mmCIF file of C-alpha atoms in Angstrom:
data_model
loop_
_atom_site.group_PDB
_atom_site.id
_atom_site.type_symbol
_atom_site.label_atom_id
_atom_site.label_comp_id
_atom_site.label_asym_id
_atom_site.label_seq_id
_atom_site.Cartn_x
_atom_site.Cartn_y
_atom_site.Cartn_z
ATOM 1 C CA MET A 1 50.576 -22.631 -45.498
ATOM 2 C CA THR A 2 52.521 -19.528 -45.418
ATOM 3 C CA GLU A 3 51.853 -18.959 -49.500
ATOM 4 C CA LEU A 4 48.214 -18.923 -48.880
ATOM 5 C CA THR A 5 47.727 -15.252 -47.472
ATOM 6 C CA THR A 6 45.686 -15.026 -44.004
ATOM 7 C CA ILE A 7 42.129 -13.280 -44.183
ATOM 8 C CA ALA A 8 41.066 -13.235 -40.899
ATOM 9 C CA PHE A 9 37.527 -13.334 -39.897
ATOM 10 C CA ASP A 10 35.077 -12.363 -37.141
ATOM 11 C CA ILE A 11 31.515 -11.217 -36.939
ATOM 12 C CA GLU A 12 29.262 -9.013 -34.277
ATOM 13 C CA THR A 13 25.842 -10.118 -33.251
ATOM 14 C CA THR A 14 22.542 -8.693 -31.406
ATOM 15 C CA GLY A 15 22.524 -11.889 -29.519
ATOM 16 C CA PHE A 16 23.058 -15.826 -29.720
ATOM 17 C CA GLN A 17 19.874 -17.306 -30.726
ATOM 18 C CA ALA A 18 18.904 -18.857 -34.168
ATOM 19 C CA ASP A 19 16.633 -15.435 -34.454
ATOM 20 C CA ASP A 20 19.385 -12.538 -33.869
ATOM 21 C CA GLU A 21 20.815 -11.050 -36.726
ATOM 22 C CA LEU A 22 24.577 -10.064 -37.415
ATOM 23 C CA THR A 23 25.624 -6.374 -36.659
ATOM 24 C CA VAL A 24 29.668 -5.895 -38.329
ATOM 25 C CA VAL A 25 31.290 -8.626 -40.107
ATOM 26 C CA GLY A 26 35.191 -7.853 -40.491
ATOM 27 C CA PHE A 27 38.205 -8.858 -42.736
ATOM 28 C CA ASP A 28 41.772 -8.326 -42.080
ATOM 29 C CA SER A 29 45.025 -8.524 -44.602
ATOM 30 C CA ALA A 30 47.995 -7.405 -43.671
ATOM 31 C CA VAL A 31 47.120 -4.409 -46.160
ATOM 32 C CA SER A 32 43.714 -3.193 -44.476
ATOM 33 C CA SER A 33 40.451 -4.157 -42.524
ATOM 34 C CA ARG A 34 37.550 -4.374 -44.691
ATOM 35 C CA VAL A 35 34.085 -3.841 -42.262
ATOM 36 C CA PHE A 36 30.543 -4.496 -42.503
ATOM 37 C CA LEU A 37 27.925 -2.676 -40.745
ATOM 38 C CA HIS A 38 24.513 -2.890 -40.038
ATOM 39 C CA THR A 39 22.989 0.265 -39.037
ATOM 40 C CA GLY A 40 19.566 0.133 -39.588
ATOM 41 C CA THR A 41 18.619 3.047 -40.749
ATOM 42 C CA ALA A 42 20.448 5.724 -37.995
ATOM 43 C CA PRO A 43 22.116 7.842 -40.474
ATOM 44 C CA GLN A 44 26.030 8.050 -39.493
ATOM 45 C CA THR A 45 28.629 10.624 -40.731
ATOM 46 C CA GLY A 46 32.397 10.944 -40.373
ATOM 47 C CA LEU A 47 32.473 7.717 -38.760
ATOM 48 C CA ALA A 48 34.794 6.178 -41.525
ATOM 49 C CA ASP A 49 37.276 8.973 -40.708
ATOM 50 C CA ARG A 50 37.266 9.091 -37.201
ATOM 51 C CA LEU A 51 38.058 5.356 -37.127
ATOM 52 C CA ASN A 52 40.523 5.962 -40.172
ATOM 53 C CA ASP A 53 42.061 8.957 -37.637
ATOM 54 C CA ALA A 54 42.520 6.327 -34.344
ATOM 55 C CA LEU A 55 43.975 3.286 -36.575
ATOM 56 C CA GLN A 56 46.746 2.766 -38.357
ATOM 57 C CA THR A 57 46.496 0.569 -40.863
ATOM 58 C CA PRO A 58 43.172 1.582 -42.918
ATOM 59 C CA VAL A 59 40.017 0.245 -42.366
ATOM 60 C CA GLN A 60 37.759 0.620 -45.214
ATOM 61 C CA LEU A 61 33.684 0.483 -44.179
ATOM 62 C CA SER A 62 30.942 0.342 -45.536
ATOM 63 C CA LEU A 63 27.131 1.034 -43.981
ATOM 64 C CA HIS A 64 23.678 -0.906 -44.511
ATOM 65 C CA ASP A 65 20.166 -0.067 -43.570
ATOM 66 C CA SER A 66 19.025 -4.048 -42.880
ATOM 67 C CA GLU A 67 20.918 -8.129 -42.345
ATOM 68 C CA GLN A 68 20.180 -8.643 -45.874
ATOM 69 C CA GLU A 69 21.827 -5.809 -47.685
ATOM 70 C CA LEU A 70 24.669 -6.398 -45.561
ATOM 71 C CA LEU A 71 24.721 -10.360 -46.769
ATOM 72 C CA ASN A 72 24.802 -9.009 -50.285
ATOM 73 C CA GLU A 73 27.539 -6.797 -50.402
ATOM 74 C CA LEU A 74 28.942 -9.556 -48.379
ATOM 75 C CA ALA A 75 28.537 -12.015 -51.264
ATOM 76 C CA THR A 76 29.866 -9.286 -53.668
ATOM 77 C CA PHE A 77 32.960 -8.903 -51.728
ATOM 78 C CA VAL A 78 34.100 -12.362 -50.958
ATOM 79 C CA THR A 79 33.280 -13.664 -54.641
ATOM 80 C CA SER A 80 35.124 -10.432 -55.931
ATOM 81 C CA THR A 81 38.121 -10.005 -53.617
ATOM 82 C CA LEU A 82 38.701 -12.565 -51.907
ATOM 83 C CA THR A 83 37.777 -15.602 -53.982
ATOM 84 C CA GLN A 84 40.478 -14.186 -56.621
ATOM 85 C CA ARG A 85 43.269 -14.341 -53.729
ATOM 86 C CA ASP A 86 45.779 -17.601 -52.579
ATOM 87 C CA ALA A 87 43.995 -17.128 -49.750
ATOM 88 C CA LYS A 88 43.229 -18.983 -46.795
ATOM 89 C CA LEU A 89 40.193 -17.619 -43.917
ATOM 90 C CA VAL A 90 41.161 -17.786 -40.716
ATOM 91 C CA ALA A 91 39.302 -17.347 -37.581
ATOM 92 C CA TYR A 92 39.521 -18.272 -33.767
ATOM 93 C CA ASN A 93 36.835 -20.264 -32.683
ATOM 94 C CA GLY A 94 34.581 -19.848 -35.839
ATOM 95 C CA GLU A 95 34.244 -23.631 -36.803
ATOM 96 C CA ARG A 96 35.813 -26.094 -35.450
ATOM 97 C CA TRP A 97 35.640 -30.346 -34.673
ATOM 98 C CA ASN A 98 32.946 -29.364 -31.317
ATOM 99 C CA GLY A 99 31.355 -26.638 -32.204
ATOM 100 C CA GLY A 100 32.934 -22.675 -32.869
ATOM 101 C CA PHE A 101 30.584 -19.653 -33.147
ATOM 102 C CA ASP A 102 31.196 -17.454 -36.515
ATOM 103 C CA LEU A 103 30.664 -19.532 -39.120
ATOM 104 C CA PRO A 104 27.540 -21.835 -38.066
ATOM 105 C CA PHE A 105 25.756 -18.234 -37.356
ATOM 106 C CA LEU A 106 26.793 -17.287 -40.823
ATOM 107 C CA ARG A 107 24.969 -20.478 -42.172
ATOM 108 C CA THR A 108 22.290 -19.726 -40.466
ATOM 109 C CA ARG A 109 21.529 -16.053 -41.155
ATOM 110 C CA LEU A 110 21.834 -17.056 -44.726
ATOM 111 C CA CYS A 111 19.313 -19.687 -44.859
ATOM 112 C CA THR A 112 16.994 -17.817 -43.431
ATOM 113 C CA HIS A 113 17.118 -14.437 -46.041
ATOM 114 C CA GLY A 114 17.338 -17.251 -48.948
ATOM 115 C CA LEU A 115 21.343 -16.601 -49.770
ATOM 116 C CA GLU A 116 23.669 -19.225 -51.008
ATOM 117 C CA TRP A 117 26.599 -20.073 -48.842
ATOM 118 C CA LEU A 118 29.910 -17.620 -49.780
ATOM 119 C CA PHE A 119 32.792 -18.934 -48.909
ATOM 120 C CA GLY A 120 32.959 -22.179 -51.203
ATOM 121 C CA THR A 121 36.434 -21.942 -52.894
ATOM 122 C CA LEU A 122 38.534 -21.295 -49.786
ATOM 123 C CA PRO A 123 40.064 -23.142 -47.380
ATOM 124 C CA TYR A 124 39.674 -22.292 -43.818
ATOM 125 C CA VAL A 125 42.145 -22.395 -40.523
ATOM 126 C CA ASP A 126 40.577 -21.876 -36.826
ATOM 127 C CA VAL A 127 43.737 -20.561 -34.687
ATOM 128 C CA MET A 128 42.652 -21.546 -31.262
ATOM 129 C CA ASP A 129 42.804 -25.132 -32.629
ATOM 130 C CA VAL A 130 46.893 -25.028 -32.821
ATOM 131 C CA PHE A 131 47.406 -22.860 -29.520
ATOM 132 C CA GLU A 132 45.412 -25.374 -27.800
ATOM 133 C CA THR A 133 47.390 -28.051 -28.792
ATOM 134 C CA ARG A 134 50.730 -26.521 -29.624
ATOM 135 C CA PHE A 135 51.668 -23.779 -27.409
ATOM 136 C CA ASN A 136 51.559 -23.950 -23.629
ATOM 137 C CA THR A 137 49.375 -21.027 -22.570
ATOM 138 C CA SER A 138 47.556 -20.448 -19.503
ATOM 139 C CA GLU A 139 44.392 -18.775 -21.109
ATOM 140 C CA ASP A 140 41.924 -20.199 -24.130
ATOM 141 C CA THR A 141 40.504 -16.584 -25.290
ATOM 142 C CA LEU A 142 41.443 -14.835 -28.110
ATOM 143 C CA SER A 143 42.936 -11.518 -25.737
ATOM 144 C CA GLY A 144 44.134 -14.219 -23.280
ATOM 145 C CA VAL A 145 46.340 -16.182 -25.535
ATOM 146 C CA TYR A 146 47.286 -12.935 -27.887
ATOM 147 C CA GLU A 147 48.715 -10.718 -24.284
ATOM 148 C CA GLU A 148 50.176 -14.087 -23.311
ATOM 149 C CA LEU A 149 52.318 -14.920 -26.814
ATOM 150 C CA ILE A 150 52.241 -11.612 -28.280
ATOM 151 C CA GLY A 151 51.908 -8.675 -25.647
ATOM 152 C CA SER A 152 49.047 -5.645 -25.127
ATOM 153 C CA GLU A 153 49.565 -3.518 -27.685
ATOM 154 C CA LEU A 154 45.911 -4.478 -29.144
ATOM 155 C CA ASN A 155 44.181 -5.493 -26.708
ATOM 156 C CA ASP A 156 44.871 -1.629 -25.290
ATOM 157 C CA LEU A 157 43.355 -1.108 -28.487
ATOM 158 C CA ASP A 158 39.816 -3.054 -27.660
ATOM 159 C CA PRO A 159 36.947 -0.851 -25.753
ATOM 160 C CA PHE A 160 35.435 -3.597 -24.375
ATOM 161 C CA THR A 161 36.221 -5.993 -21.941
ATOM 162 C CA ASP A 162 33.710 -9.028 -23.149
ATOM 163 C CA SER A 163 32.535 -9.770 -26.744
ATOM 164 C CA SER A 164 28.896 -9.309 -25.151
ATOM 165 C CA GLU A 165 29.978 -5.614 -24.653
ATOM 166 C CA ALA A 166 29.374 -5.479 -28.852
ATOM 167 C CA VAL A 167 25.369 -6.500 -28.087
ATOM 168 C CA THR A 168 25.070 -3.776 -25.987
ATOM 169 C CA ALA A 169 27.053 -1.184 -28.236
ATOM 170 C CA TRP A 170 25.192 -2.350 -31.462
ATOM 171 C CA LYS A 171 21.387 -1.702 -29.439
ATOM 172 C CA ASP A 172 22.535 1.530 -27.958
ATOM 173 C CA GLY A 173 24.331 2.981 -31.202
ATOM 174 C CA ALA A 174 27.916 3.304 -30.645
ATOM 175 C CA TYR A 175 29.296 2.043 -33.371
ATOM 176 C CA GLU A 176 32.698 3.173 -32.988
ATOM 177 C CA PRO A 177 33.887 1.265 -30.092
ATOM 178 C CA LEU A 178 31.821 -1.669 -31.391
ATOM 179 C CA ILE A 179 34.133 -1.613 -34.918
ATOM 180 C CA THR A 180 36.795 -1.181 -33.354
ATOM 181 C CA HIS A 181 35.932 -4.059 -30.876
ATOM 182 C CA ASN A 182 35.739 -6.215 -34.074
ATOM 183 C CA VAL A 183 39.201 -4.204 -35.844
ATOM 184 C CA ALA A 184 40.933 -5.886 -32.758
ATOM 185 C CA ASP A 185 39.927 -9.572 -33.020
ATOM 186 C CA ILE A 186 40.525 -9.816 -36.690
ATOM 187 C CA ARG A 187 43.808 -8.049 -36.068
ATOM 188 C CA ARG A 188 44.635 -10.562 -33.393
ATOM 189 C CA THR A 189 43.606 -13.438 -34.942
ATOM 190 C CA ARG A 190 45.742 -12.936 -37.778
ATOM 191 C CA ALA A 191 48.659 -11.957 -35.554
ATOM 192 C CA LEU A 192 48.070 -15.072 -34.059
ATOM 193 C CA MET A 193 47.961 -17.018 -37.361
ATOM 194 C CA GLU A 194 51.382 -15.329 -37.926
ATOM 195 C CA LEU A 195 53.176 -16.353 -34.859
ATOM 196 C CA ALA A 196 51.788 -20.294 -35.380
ATOM 197 C CA GLU A 197 52.956 -19.963 -38.368
ATOM 198 C CA ARG A 198 56.692 -19.218 -37.087
ATOM 199 C CA TYR A 199 56.602 -22.611 -35.109
ATOM 200 C CA CYS A 200 54.327 -25.036 -35.899
ATOM 201 C CA SER A 201 54.536 -27.360 -38.676
ATOM 202 C CA LYS A 202 51.953 -28.284 -41.674
ATOM 203 C CA SER A 203 50.277 -31.019 -40.088
ATOM 204 C CA ASP A 204 50.020 -29.336 -37.289
ATOM 205 C CA PHE A 205 46.978 -26.855 -38.852
ATOM 206 C CA SER A 206 43.968 -28.585 -39.653
ATOM 207 C CA MET A 207 42.701 -26.765 -42.854
ATOM 208 C CA LYS A 208 39.810 -27.979 -43.792
ATOM 209 C CA SER A 209 36.930 -26.701 -47.346
ATOM 210 C CA LEU A 210 34.561 -24.783 -46.932
ATOM 211 C CA GLU A 211 32.499 -26.100 -50.000
ATOM 212 C CA PRO A 212 28.890 -27.482 -49.028
ATOM 213 C CA ILE A 213 28.241 -31.143 -51.165
ATOM 214 C CA VAL A 214 25.454 -29.142 -53.103
#
């Protein structure tokens, strides 16, 4: 487990229906965060600089005029960067045996645009499963478990109290708090994975392949 670099993953969307769209896709490693933002055609000036002034670990940000453009660039990034590393993709309630949000939503949007699946060669771990079964916590949300076991630092960074605020923020063009929320989520996810690896055995983690049959 620990010999594979953890790449934490999280998305933001315009809603929760099948015809809603991706607005943000974020990845986090120990070195930096990589964030893709769908802005539509709204011009943005200085957004990346403002984010990096506020966040300690660097954020590499790219802006995209459409969801399809975001997905195309995302595919290039995964192929050229993530799949070239000894890495595992990690999410919190991204995809579990009984559901999850991020990967099912991404599959639908790729299918809608006629694009191929992205993560075929990456192993995947959902860290939520570990904290439900191997730690005694009173919370089950990402922010709640993080605060109980690690602290408040990344919760203090997050401008939102509920993830649903990300939908309104994108519609209002409030991209800076939207990205800051996504970065807080991916960094909380990676921090929890690192904590779990310190206290749990390999058999406590359910690692799965994301490679499709065809």
